Short mmCIF file of N, CA and C in Angstrom, two decimals:
data_model
loop_
_atom_site.label_atom_id
_atom_site.label_comp_id
_atom_site.label_asym_id
_atom_site.label_seq_id
_atom_site.Cartn_x
_atom_site.Cartn_y
_atom_site.Cartn_z
N MET S 1 0.84 -1.19 0.00
CA MET S 1 0.00 0.00 0.00
C MET S 1 0.89 1.25 0.00
N TRP S 2 0.63 2.13 0.98
CA TRP S 2 1.42 3.35 1.08
C TRP S 2 2.57 3.18 2.07
N SER S 3 3.69 3.84 1.77
CA SER S 3 4.78 3.89 2.75
C SER S 3 4.60 5.14 3.60
N TYR S 4 5.24 5.17 4.75
CA TYR S 4 5.15 6.33 5.64
C TYR S 4 5.68 7.58 4.94
N GLU S 5 6.80 7.44 4.22
CA GLU S 5 7.40 8.57 3.52
C GLU S 5 6.46 9.13 2.47
N GLU S 6 5.78 8.25 1.76
CA GLU S 6 4.83 8.69 0.74
C GLU S 6 3.64 9.43 1.36
N LEU S 7 3.15 8.90 2.49
CA LEU S 7 2.01 9.55 3.15
C LEU S 7 2.36 10.93 3.66
N MET S 8 3.56 11.10 4.20
CA MET S 8 3.94 12.38 4.79
C MET S 8 4.57 13.34 3.78
N GLY S 9 5.14 12.82 2.70
CA GLY S 9 5.88 13.66 1.77
C GLY S 9 5.06 14.32 0.69
N LYS S 10 3.90 13.82 0.40
CA LYS S 10 3.08 14.35 -0.68
C LYS S 10 2.07 15.35 -0.14
N GLU S 11 1.94 16.48 -0.81
CA GLU S 11 1.04 17.52 -0.30
C GLU S 11 -0.36 17.44 -0.89
N THR S 12 -0.48 17.17 -2.19
CA THR S 12 -1.81 17.08 -2.80
C THR S 12 -2.06 15.65 -3.23
N TRP S 13 -3.28 15.20 -2.96
CA TRP S 13 -3.70 13.84 -3.28
C TRP S 13 -4.95 13.89 -4.13
N THR S 14 -5.07 12.96 -5.08
CA THR S 14 -6.28 12.84 -5.89
C THR S 14 -6.82 11.42 -5.71
N VAL S 15 -8.00 11.20 -6.20
CA VAL S 15 -8.61 9.87 -6.13
C VAL S 15 -7.71 8.85 -6.84
N ALA S 16 -7.05 9.27 -7.92
CA ALA S 16 -6.17 8.36 -8.66
C ALA S 16 -4.97 7.90 -7.84
N ASP S 17 -4.62 8.63 -6.79
CA ASP S 17 -3.48 8.26 -5.94
C ASP S 17 -3.80 7.14 -4.96
N ILE S 18 -5.08 6.82 -4.78
CA ILE S 18 -5.46 5.74 -3.87
C ILE S 18 -5.08 4.42 -4.54
N PRO S 19 -4.34 3.55 -3.85
CA PRO S 19 -3.94 2.27 -4.47
C PRO S 19 -5.16 1.48 -4.95
N PRO S 20 -5.05 0.81 -6.11
CA PRO S 20 -6.19 0.08 -6.67
C PRO S 20 -6.81 -0.93 -5.72
N GLU S 21 -5.98 -1.62 -4.92
CA GLU S 21 -6.54 -2.64 -4.04
C GLU S 21 -7.35 -2.04 -2.90
N LEU S 22 -7.17 -0.77 -2.59
CA LEU S 22 -8.00 -0.07 -1.61
C LEU S 22 -9.14 0.68 -2.28
N ARG S 23 -8.87 1.22 -3.45
CA ARG S 23 -9.88 2.02 -4.16
C ARG S 23 -11.13 1.21 -4.47
N LEU S 24 -10.97 -0.04 -4.85
CA LEU S 24 -12.13 -0.86 -5.19
C LEU S 24 -12.94 -1.27 -3.96
N LEU S 25 -12.40 -1.08 -2.77
CA LEU S 25 -13.17 -1.37 -1.56
C LEU S 25 -14.10 -0.23 -1.19
N ILE S 26 -13.95 0.91 -1.87
CA ILE S 26 -14.76 2.09 -1.58
C ILE S 26 -15.76 2.27 -2.70
N ASP S 27 -17.02 2.40 -2.35
CA ASP S 27 -18.08 2.60 -3.33
C ASP S 27 -17.77 3.83 -4.20
N GLU S 28 -18.03 3.72 -5.51
CA GLU S 28 -17.73 4.82 -6.44
C GLU S 28 -18.48 6.10 -6.07
N HIS S 29 -19.70 5.98 -5.58
CA HIS S 29 -20.46 7.17 -5.18
C HIS S 29 -19.82 7.83 -3.97
N ALA S 30 -19.30 7.03 -3.05
CA ALA S 30 -18.61 7.58 -1.88
C ALA S 30 -17.33 8.30 -2.31
N LEU S 31 -16.61 7.74 -3.27
CA LEU S 31 -15.41 8.41 -3.77
C LEU S 31 -15.75 9.75 -4.39
N ALA S 32 -16.85 9.80 -5.13
CA ALA S 32 -17.26 11.06 -5.76
C ALA S 32 -17.63 12.10 -4.71
N CYS S 33 -18.17 11.66 -3.59
CA CYS S 33 -18.59 12.59 -2.53
C CYS S 33 -17.41 13.11 -1.71
N ILE S 34 -16.35 12.33 -1.55
CA ILE S 34 -15.26 12.77 -0.68
C ILE S 34 -14.24 13.64 -1.40
N ALA S 35 -14.24 13.64 -2.72
CA ALA S 35 -13.29 14.47 -3.46
C ALA S 35 -13.93 15.82 -3.78
N ASP S 36 -13.09 16.86 -3.86
CA ASP S 36 -13.62 18.18 -4.23
C ASP S 36 -13.73 18.28 -5.75
N GLU S 37 -14.07 19.47 -6.26
CA GLU S 37 -14.30 19.62 -7.70
C GLU S 37 -13.06 19.38 -8.55
N ASP S 38 -11.86 19.50 -7.95
CA ASP S 38 -10.62 19.22 -8.67
C ASP S 38 -10.17 17.77 -8.51
N ASP S 39 -11.04 16.93 -7.94
CA ASP S 39 -10.75 15.52 -7.69
C ASP S 39 -9.65 15.35 -6.64
N GLU S 40 -9.45 16.38 -5.80
CA GLU S 40 -8.42 16.33 -4.77
C GLU S 40 -9.00 15.88 -3.44
N LEU S 41 -8.16 15.23 -2.64
CA LEU S 41 -8.51 14.76 -1.31
C LEU S 41 -7.64 15.48 -0.29
N ASP S 42 -8.17 15.74 0.88
CA ASP S 42 -7.32 16.39 1.88
C ASP S 42 -6.44 15.35 2.58
N HIS S 43 -5.37 15.85 3.21
CA HIS S 43 -4.37 14.97 3.81
C HIS S 43 -4.96 14.13 4.94
N GLY S 44 -5.88 14.69 5.71
CA GLY S 44 -6.51 13.94 6.80
C GLY S 44 -7.28 12.74 6.28
N LEU S 45 -7.97 12.91 5.16
CA LEU S 45 -8.72 11.81 4.57
C LEU S 45 -7.78 10.70 4.09
N ILE S 46 -6.66 11.09 3.49
CA ILE S 46 -5.68 10.10 3.03
C ILE S 46 -5.14 9.31 4.22
N LEU S 47 -4.83 10.00 5.32
CA LEU S 47 -4.34 9.30 6.51
C LEU S 47 -5.41 8.35 7.06
N HIS S 48 -6.68 8.77 7.01
CA HIS S 48 -7.78 7.92 7.45
C HIS S 48 -7.88 6.68 6.56
N LEU S 49 -7.78 6.85 5.24
CA LEU S 49 -7.84 5.71 4.32
C LEU S 49 -6.67 4.77 4.54
N ALA S 50 -5.48 5.32 4.80
CA ALA S 50 -4.31 4.48 5.07
C ALA S 50 -4.52 3.68 6.35
N TYR S 51 -5.10 4.30 7.38
CA TYR S 51 -5.40 3.60 8.63
C TYR S 51 -6.39 2.47 8.37
N GLU S 52 -7.44 2.76 7.61
CA GLU S 52 -8.43 1.72 7.28
C GLU S 52 -7.80 0.58 6.50
N ALA S 53 -6.90 0.92 5.56
CA ALA S 53 -6.26 -0.11 4.74
C ALA S 53 -5.45 -1.07 5.60
N VAL S 54 -4.83 -0.55 6.64
CA VAL S 54 -3.98 -1.39 7.49
C VAL S 54 -4.79 -2.12 8.55
N PHE S 55 -5.73 -1.44 9.19
CA PHE S 55 -6.37 -2.01 10.38
C PHE S 55 -7.81 -2.47 10.20
N GLU S 56 -8.55 -1.95 9.21
CA GLU S 56 -9.97 -2.24 9.14
C GLU S 56 -10.42 -2.97 7.88
N ARG S 57 -9.70 -2.82 6.81
CA ARG S 57 -10.11 -3.45 5.54
C ARG S 57 -9.46 -4.81 5.40
N PRO S 58 -10.11 -5.73 4.68
CA PRO S 58 -9.50 -7.05 4.46
C PRO S 58 -8.22 -6.94 3.63
N GLU S 59 -7.34 -7.87 3.84
CA GLU S 59 -6.07 -7.94 3.12
C GLU S 59 -6.32 -8.36 1.67
N PRO S 60 -5.68 -7.68 0.67
CA PRO S 60 -5.82 -8.14 -0.72
C PRO S 60 -5.38 -9.59 -0.87
N GLU S 61 -5.89 -10.24 -1.88
CA GLU S 61 -5.62 -11.65 -2.18
C GLU S 61 -6.20 -12.58 -1.13
N THR S 62 -7.31 -12.17 -0.52
CA THR S 62 -8.03 -13.04 0.40
C THR S 62 -9.49 -13.12 -0.05
N PRO S 63 -10.19 -14.20 0.27
CA PRO S 63 -11.61 -14.29 -0.09
C PRO S 63 -12.44 -13.15 0.50
N GLU S 64 -12.10 -12.70 1.70
CA GLU S 64 -12.84 -11.59 2.32
C GLU S 64 -12.71 -10.32 1.51
N TRP S 65 -11.49 -10.06 0.99
CA TRP S 65 -11.26 -8.86 0.17
C TRP S 65 -12.10 -8.93 -1.10
N VAL S 66 -12.11 -10.08 -1.75
CA VAL S 66 -12.88 -10.25 -2.99
C VAL S 66 -14.37 -10.00 -2.72
N GLU S 67 -14.91 -10.56 -1.65
CA GLU S 67 -16.32 -10.35 -1.31
C GLU S 67 -16.61 -8.88 -1.02
N ALA S 68 -15.70 -8.20 -0.30
CA ALA S 68 -15.90 -6.79 0.03
C ALA S 68 -15.86 -5.92 -1.23
N VAL S 69 -15.00 -6.24 -2.17
CA VAL S 69 -14.91 -5.47 -3.42
C VAL S 69 -16.17 -5.66 -4.25
N ILE S 70 -16.66 -6.87 -4.35
CA ILE S 70 -17.89 -7.13 -5.12
C ILE S 70 -19.07 -6.40 -4.48
N GLU S 71 -19.11 -6.37 -3.16
CA GLU S 71 -20.17 -5.65 -2.45
C GLU S 71 -20.10 -4.15 -2.72
N ALA S 72 -18.89 -3.60 -2.74
CA ALA S 72 -18.71 -2.16 -2.93
C ALA S 72 -18.88 -1.73 -4.39
N ASN S 73 -18.65 -2.64 -5.33
CA ASN S 73 -18.69 -2.30 -6.76
C ASN S 73 -19.48 -3.33 -7.55
N PRO S 74 -20.81 -3.35 -7.42
CA PRO S 74 -21.60 -4.29 -8.21
C PRO S 74 -21.37 -4.08 -9.71
N GLY S 75 -21.25 -5.16 -10.44
CA GLY S 75 -21.03 -5.06 -11.87
C GLY S 75 -19.56 -5.06 -12.27
N LEU S 76 -18.69 -5.28 -11.31
CA LEU S 76 -17.25 -5.32 -11.57
C LEU S 76 -16.92 -6.56 -12.39
N TRP S 77 -16.03 -6.43 -13.36
CA TRP S 77 -15.67 -7.59 -14.16
C TRP S 77 -14.41 -8.23 -13.61
N MET S 78 -14.27 -9.51 -13.92
CA MET S 78 -13.24 -10.36 -13.33
C MET S 78 -11.82 -9.86 -13.58
N ALA S 79 -11.51 -9.44 -14.80
CA ALA S 79 -10.14 -9.00 -15.11
C ALA S 79 -9.78 -7.73 -14.33
N ARG S 80 -10.72 -6.81 -14.18
CA ARG S 80 -10.45 -5.60 -13.41
C ARG S 80 -10.24 -5.94 -11.94
N LEU S 81 -11.02 -6.88 -11.43
CA LEU S 81 -10.86 -7.34 -10.06
C LEU S 81 -9.46 -7.93 -9.85
N CYS S 82 -9.00 -8.72 -10.79
CA CYS S 82 -7.68 -9.34 -10.69
C CYS S 82 -6.58 -8.28 -10.73
N ARG S 83 -6.71 -7.29 -11.63
CA ARG S 83 -5.70 -6.22 -11.69
C ARG S 83 -5.65 -5.45 -10.38
N ALA S 84 -6.81 -5.11 -9.82
CA ALA S 84 -6.83 -4.36 -8.57
C ALA S 84 -6.24 -5.19 -7.43
N MET S 85 -6.52 -6.48 -7.43
CA MET S 85 -6.00 -7.36 -6.38
C MET S 85 -4.47 -7.34 -6.36
N HIS S 86 -3.87 -7.14 -7.53
CA HIS S 86 -2.41 -7.12 -7.64
C HIS S 86 -1.84 -5.71 -7.70
N GLY S 87 -2.68 -4.70 -7.47
CA GLY S 87 -2.18 -3.32 -7.41
C GLY S 87 -1.89 -2.69 -8.75
N LEU S 88 -2.46 -3.22 -9.82
CA LEU S 88 -2.23 -2.64 -11.15
C LEU S 88 -3.31 -1.61 -11.46
N PRO S 89 -2.93 -0.42 -11.91
CA PRO S 89 -3.93 0.61 -12.21
C PRO S 89 -4.71 0.26 -13.48
N GLU S 90 -5.83 0.94 -13.66
CA GLU S 90 -6.65 0.72 -14.86
C GLU S 90 -6.18 1.65 -15.98
N ASN S 91 -5.04 1.35 -16.57
CA ASN S 91 -4.56 2.11 -17.72
C ASN S 91 -4.21 1.13 -18.83
N PHE S 92 -3.91 1.66 -20.01
CA PHE S 92 -3.70 0.80 -21.17
C PHE S 92 -2.54 -0.17 -20.95
N ARG S 93 -1.45 0.32 -20.35
CA ARG S 93 -0.28 -0.53 -20.16
C ARG S 93 -0.60 -1.71 -19.24
N SER S 94 -1.31 -1.46 -18.14
CA SER S 94 -1.66 -2.55 -17.23
C SER S 94 -2.62 -3.54 -17.87
N ILE S 95 -3.55 -3.03 -18.67
CA ILE S 95 -4.50 -3.91 -19.33
C ILE S 95 -3.79 -4.79 -20.36
N ALA S 96 -2.85 -4.21 -21.09
CA ALA S 96 -2.08 -5.00 -22.06
C ALA S 96 -1.20 -6.02 -21.35
N TRP S 97 -0.58 -5.63 -20.23
CA TRP S 97 0.25 -6.53 -19.43
C TRP S 97 -0.59 -7.68 -18.90
N CYS S 98 -1.79 -7.36 -18.42
CA CYS S 98 -2.68 -8.34 -17.82
C CYS S 98 -3.05 -9.43 -18.84
N GLY S 99 -3.26 -9.06 -20.06
CA GLY S 99 -3.64 -10.03 -21.08
C GLY S 99 -2.54 -11.00 -21.45
N GLN S 100 -1.30 -10.72 -21.01
CA GLN S 100 -0.17 -11.58 -21.38
C GLN S 100 0.29 -12.48 -20.24
N CYS S 101 -0.53 -12.62 -19.20
CA CYS S 101 -0.16 -13.45 -18.06
C CYS S 101 -0.17 -14.93 -18.46
N ALA S 102 0.94 -15.60 -18.24
CA ALA S 102 1.07 -17.00 -18.63
C ALA S 102 0.25 -17.93 -17.73
N GLY S 103 -0.10 -17.46 -16.56
CA GLY S 103 -0.80 -18.31 -15.60
C GLY S 103 -2.24 -18.57 -15.97
N GLY S 104 -3.10 -17.61 -15.71
CA GLY S 104 -4.51 -17.86 -15.88
C GLY S 104 -5.18 -17.09 -16.98
N TYR S 105 -4.54 -16.07 -17.51
CA TYR S 105 -5.26 -15.20 -18.43
C TYR S 105 -5.08 -15.61 -19.89
N ALA S 106 -3.84 -15.74 -20.34
CA ALA S 106 -3.59 -16.03 -21.74
C ALA S 106 -4.15 -17.41 -22.10
N ASN S 107 -4.91 -17.43 -23.16
CA ASN S 107 -5.50 -18.70 -23.58
C ASN S 107 -4.44 -19.55 -24.29
N PRO S 108 -4.74 -20.83 -24.56
CA PRO S 108 -3.74 -21.71 -25.20
C PRO S 108 -3.22 -21.17 -26.53
N ARG S 109 -4.09 -20.52 -27.31
CA ARG S 109 -3.65 -19.96 -28.59
C ARG S 109 -2.60 -18.88 -28.37
N LYS S 110 -2.79 -18.00 -27.38
CA LYS S 110 -1.80 -16.96 -27.08
C LYS S 110 -0.50 -17.57 -26.57
N ARG S 111 -0.60 -18.62 -25.78
CA ARG S 111 0.61 -19.26 -25.26
C ARG S 111 1.41 -19.90 -26.39
N ARG S 112 0.74 -20.55 -27.34
CA ARG S 112 1.44 -21.14 -28.49
C ARG S 112 2.09 -20.06 -29.35
N ARG S 113 1.35 -18.98 -29.60
CA ARG S 113 1.88 -17.89 -30.42
C ARG S 113 3.12 -17.28 -29.76
N ALA S 114 3.07 -17.05 -28.46
CA ALA S 114 4.21 -16.46 -27.75
C ALA S 114 5.42 -17.37 -27.77
N ALA S 115 5.18 -18.69 -27.69
CA ALA S 115 6.30 -19.64 -27.70
C ALA S 115 6.99 -19.67 -29.06
N ASN S 116 6.25 -19.41 -30.14
CA ASN S 116 6.81 -19.47 -31.49
C ASN S 116 7.42 -18.15 -31.97
N LEU S 117 7.11 -17.05 -31.30
CA LEU S 117 7.61 -15.74 -31.74
C LEU S 117 8.95 -15.41 -31.10
N PRO S 118 9.82 -14.76 -31.86
CA PRO S 118 11.04 -14.26 -31.23
C PRO S 118 10.69 -13.06 -30.35
N PRO S 119 11.57 -12.71 -29.41
CA PRO S 119 11.27 -11.54 -28.57
C PRO S 119 11.07 -10.29 -29.43
N GLN S 120 9.97 -9.61 -29.23
CA GLN S 120 9.65 -8.38 -29.95
C GLN S 120 9.38 -7.29 -28.92
N THR S 121 10.39 -6.51 -28.63
CA THR S 121 10.21 -5.47 -27.63
C THR S 121 9.53 -4.28 -28.27
N LEU S 122 8.33 -4.01 -27.83
CA LEU S 122 7.58 -2.86 -28.31
C LEU S 122 7.76 -1.70 -27.33
N PRO S 123 7.64 -0.46 -27.80
CA PRO S 123 7.82 0.69 -26.90
C PRO S 123 6.88 0.61 -25.70
N GLY S 124 7.47 0.78 -24.51
CA GLY S 124 6.69 0.73 -23.29
C GLY S 124 6.59 -0.65 -22.68
N PHE S 125 7.08 -1.67 -23.37
CA PHE S 125 6.98 -3.04 -22.88
C PHE S 125 8.36 -3.67 -22.64
N GLU S 126 9.35 -2.84 -22.37
CA GLU S 126 10.69 -3.34 -22.15
C GLU S 126 10.76 -4.28 -20.95
N ALA S 127 9.98 -3.99 -19.91
CA ALA S 127 10.01 -4.81 -18.69
C ALA S 127 9.48 -6.22 -18.95
N THR S 128 8.60 -6.39 -19.91
CA THR S 128 8.03 -7.71 -20.17
C THR S 128 8.82 -8.46 -21.23
N GLY S 129 9.76 -7.81 -21.89
CA GLY S 129 10.51 -8.47 -22.95
C GLY S 129 9.79 -8.41 -24.28
N GLY S 130 8.76 -7.62 -24.38
CA GLY S 130 7.98 -7.49 -25.61
C GLY S 130 6.54 -7.83 -25.33
N ALA S 131 5.65 -7.21 -26.08
CA ALA S 131 4.22 -7.37 -25.83
C ALA S 131 3.75 -8.79 -26.10
N PHE S 132 4.44 -9.53 -26.95
CA PHE S 132 3.98 -10.87 -27.29
C PHE S 132 4.60 -11.94 -26.39
N GLN S 133 5.45 -11.53 -25.44
CA GLN S 133 6.06 -12.50 -24.54
C GLN S 133 5.22 -12.62 -23.28
N LEU S 134 4.89 -13.82 -22.91
CA LEU S 134 4.09 -14.03 -21.71
C LEU S 134 4.95 -13.83 -20.47
N HIS S 135 4.35 -13.33 -19.41
CA HIS S 135 5.07 -13.12 -18.16
C HIS S 135 4.45 -14.00 -17.08
N PRO S 136 5.19 -14.28 -16.02
CA PRO S 136 4.63 -15.11 -14.95
C PRO S 136 3.49 -14.39 -14.26
N PRO S 137 2.60 -15.11 -13.57
CA PRO S 137 1.50 -14.47 -12.86
C PRO S 137 2.02 -13.48 -11.81
N CYS S 138 1.20 -12.51 -11.47
CA CYS S 138 1.60 -11.48 -10.50
C CYS S 138 1.84 -12.06 -9.12
N SER S 139 1.13 -13.13 -8.77
CA SER S 139 1.29 -13.75 -7.45
C SER S 139 0.81 -15.19 -7.54
N GLN S 140 0.89 -15.89 -6.41
CA GLN S 140 0.38 -17.27 -6.36
C GLN S 140 -1.13 -17.30 -6.55
N ARG S 141 -1.79 -16.19 -6.25
CA ARG S 141 -3.25 -16.12 -6.38
C ARG S 141 -3.58 -15.37 -7.67
N ASP S 142 -3.46 -16.06 -8.77
CA ASP S 142 -3.66 -15.45 -10.09
C ASP S 142 -5.13 -15.51 -10.50
N LEU S 143 -5.40 -15.26 -11.77
CA LEU S 143 -6.76 -15.24 -12.27
C LEU S 143 -7.45 -16.59 -12.09
N THR S 144 -6.71 -17.68 -12.21
CA THR S 144 -7.32 -19.00 -12.03
C THR S 144 -7.81 -19.16 -10.59
N TRP S 145 -7.02 -18.72 -9.61
CA TRP S 145 -7.44 -18.76 -8.21
C TRP S 145 -8.71 -17.92 -8.03
N LEU S 146 -8.72 -16.74 -8.64
CA LEU S 146 -9.86 -15.84 -8.52
C LEU S 146 -11.11 -16.46 -9.15
N ARG S 147 -10.97 -17.08 -10.30
CA ARG S 147 -12.11 -17.74 -10.95
C ARG S 147 -12.69 -18.85 -10.07
N HIS S 148 -11.81 -19.66 -9.47
CA HIS S 148 -12.27 -20.74 -8.61
C HIS S 148 -12.98 -20.18 -7.38
N LEU S 149 -12.45 -19.11 -6.81
CA LEU S 149 -13.08 -18.49 -5.65
C LEU S 149 -14.47 -17.96 -6.01
N VAL S 150 -14.58 -17.26 -7.15
CA VAL S 150 -15.87 -16.72 -7.58
C VAL S 150 -16.85 -17.86 -7.85
N TYR S 151 -16.38 -18.94 -8.44
CA TYR S 151 -17.24 -20.11 -8.66
C TYR S 151 -17.81 -20.61 -7.34
N ARG S 152 -16.96 -20.70 -6.30
CA ARG S 152 -17.44 -21.15 -4.98
C ARG S 152 -18.44 -20.16 -4.39
N LEU S 153 -18.20 -18.86 -4.56
CA LEU S 153 -19.12 -17.84 -4.05
C LEU S 153 -20.47 -17.92 -4.77
N VAL S 154 -20.44 -18.20 -6.07
CA VAL S 154 -21.68 -18.36 -6.83
C VAL S 154 -22.42 -19.61 -6.35
N GLN S 155 -21.70 -20.69 -6.15
CA GLN S 155 -22.32 -21.94 -5.69
C GLN S 155 -22.96 -21.78 -4.31
N ARG S 156 -22.34 -20.96 -3.45
CA ARG S 156 -22.88 -20.73 -2.10
C ARG S 156 -24.03 -19.73 -2.09
N GLY S 157 -24.29 -19.08 -3.22
CA GLY S 157 -25.37 -18.12 -3.29
C GLY S 157 -25.02 -16.74 -2.75
N GLN S 158 -23.73 -16.40 -2.71
CA GLN S 158 -23.30 -15.10 -2.20
C GLN S 158 -23.09 -14.09 -3.33
N VAL S 159 -22.81 -14.57 -4.52
CA VAL S 159 -22.48 -13.71 -5.66
C VAL S 159 -23.23 -14.20 -6.88
N GLU S 160 -23.65 -13.26 -7.71
CA GLU S 160 -24.25 -13.60 -9.00
C GLU S 160 -23.26 -13.22 -10.10
N LYS S 161 -23.08 -14.12 -11.04
CA LYS S 161 -22.16 -13.88 -12.15
C LYS S 161 -22.98 -13.73 -13.42
N ARG S 162 -22.77 -12.62 -14.13
CA ARG S 162 -23.48 -12.37 -15.38
C ARG S 162 -22.48 -12.14 -16.51
N ARG S 163 -22.95 -12.33 -17.72
CA ARG S 163 -22.13 -12.05 -18.90
C ARG S 163 -22.68 -10.77 -19.51
N GLU S 164 -21.83 -9.71 -19.56
CA GLU S 164 -22.28 -8.41 -20.04
C GLU S 164 -21.21 -7.77 -20.93
N LYS S 165 -21.67 -6.84 -21.77
CA LYS S 165 -20.74 -6.06 -22.58
C LYS S 165 -20.07 -5.02 -21.69
N ARG S 166 -18.73 -4.93 -21.77
CA ARG S 166 -17.96 -3.95 -21.00
C ARG S 166 -16.88 -3.36 -21.90
N PRO S 167 -16.43 -2.14 -21.60
CA PRO S 167 -15.38 -1.54 -22.42
C PRO S 167 -14.09 -2.36 -22.34
N ASP S 168 -13.42 -2.53 -23.48
CA ASP S 168 -12.17 -3.28 -23.54
C ASP S 168 -11.24 -2.58 -24.52
N LEU S 169 -10.15 -2.01 -24.02
CA LEU S 169 -9.22 -1.27 -24.86
C LEU S 169 -8.48 -2.16 -25.84
N ARG S 170 -8.41 -3.45 -25.58
CA ARG S 170 -7.67 -4.35 -26.47
C ARG S 170 -8.47 -4.75 -27.70
N GLN S 171 -9.76 -4.51 -27.70
CA GLN S 171 -10.62 -4.89 -28.82
C GLN S 171 -10.82 -3.71 -29.76
N ALA S 172 -10.76 -3.96 -31.05
CA ALA S 172 -10.95 -2.88 -32.03
C ALA S 172 -12.34 -2.27 -31.92
N ARG S 173 -13.32 -3.06 -31.54
CA ARG S 173 -14.68 -2.54 -31.42
C ARG S 173 -14.88 -1.74 -30.13
N GLY S 174 -13.91 -1.80 -29.20
CA GLY S 174 -13.98 -1.02 -27.97
C GLY S 174 -14.71 -1.68 -26.82
N TRP S 175 -15.23 -2.89 -27.01
CA TRP S 175 -15.94 -3.61 -25.95
C TRP S 175 -15.74 -5.10 -26.13
N ASP S 176 -16.12 -5.85 -25.11
CA ASP S 176 -16.08 -7.31 -25.19
C ASP S 176 -17.06 -7.87 -24.15
N TRP S 177 -17.40 -9.13 -24.29
CA TRP S 177 -18.24 -9.80 -23.30
C TRP S 177 -17.36 -10.16 -22.11
N MET S 178 -17.81 -9.82 -20.91
CA MET S 178 -17.03 -10.10 -19.71
C MET S 178 -17.92 -10.67 -18.61
N SER S 179 -17.29 -11.42 -17.73
CA SER S 179 -17.99 -11.94 -16.55
C SER S 179 -18.06 -10.84 -15.52
N THR S 180 -19.28 -10.38 -15.21
CA THR S 180 -19.47 -9.33 -14.21
C THR S 180 -20.06 -9.96 -12.95
N LEU S 181 -19.72 -9.36 -11.83
CA LEU S 181 -20.08 -9.93 -10.54
C LEU S 181 -20.97 -8.98 -9.75
N TYR S 182 -22.03 -9.53 -9.16
CA TYR S 182 -22.97 -8.76 -8.35
C TYR S 182 -23.22 -9.49 -7.03
N PRO S 183 -23.31 -8.75 -5.94
CA PRO S 183 -23.74 -9.41 -4.69
C PRO S 183 -25.20 -9.82 -4.83
N LEU S 184 -25.58 -10.96 -4.31
CA LEU S 184 -26.95 -11.46 -4.50
C LEU S 184 -27.99 -10.68 -3.74
N ASP S 185 -27.66 -10.09 -2.61
CA ASP S 185 -28.66 -9.37 -1.84
C ASP S 185 -29.03 -8.03 -2.47
N ARG S 186 -28.25 -7.53 -3.44
CA ARG S 186 -28.52 -6.24 -4.07
C ARG S 186 -28.31 -6.39 -5.57
N LYS S 187 -29.39 -6.31 -6.34
CA LYS S 187 -29.29 -6.43 -7.80
C LYS S 187 -29.48 -5.06 -8.42
N ASP S 188 -28.58 -4.72 -9.34
CA ASP S 188 -28.67 -3.45 -10.07
C ASP S 188 -29.03 -3.78 -11.51
N ASP S 189 -30.26 -3.57 -11.87
CA ASP S 189 -30.71 -3.87 -13.25
C ASP S 189 -30.91 -2.60 -14.03
#
């Protein structure tokens, strides 16, 4: 999350500065209410969020965290949940990186293609060895772990899983079908 130096050294904070694994635990409407018109947060609020992240909120990569995020953000799709769980922001580079995970995300066709291609380092992808090279999962709890957990939550009747159109920067059409998650006690239609 945040280091002490980062918390004390920065003077202005915006909603974008909140780490993804904490940001998804806060309802989007609540985030809109706590920020001013410039999307800035005051230092006291940031310290309060840091305190909550350490002492009151569930630890990322736990079933409790996943349930809390689904409760706070109905309609969240699985890939975004996985990126937030690993602290990756919602930007083009993270989305492109996420699609190249050798563990649970890349399908067999992508894995075969990556194995047959020579390293192709594209601008901005130097850390991965090229956009077509698969990288290891971000942690032991990768997308496959998350899928299995969501399956168990659906089986227990705690979460509803739907297939919906969502924006996707990797698709030429700008959208794709994604698995979206809703808490069962509250349906947003």
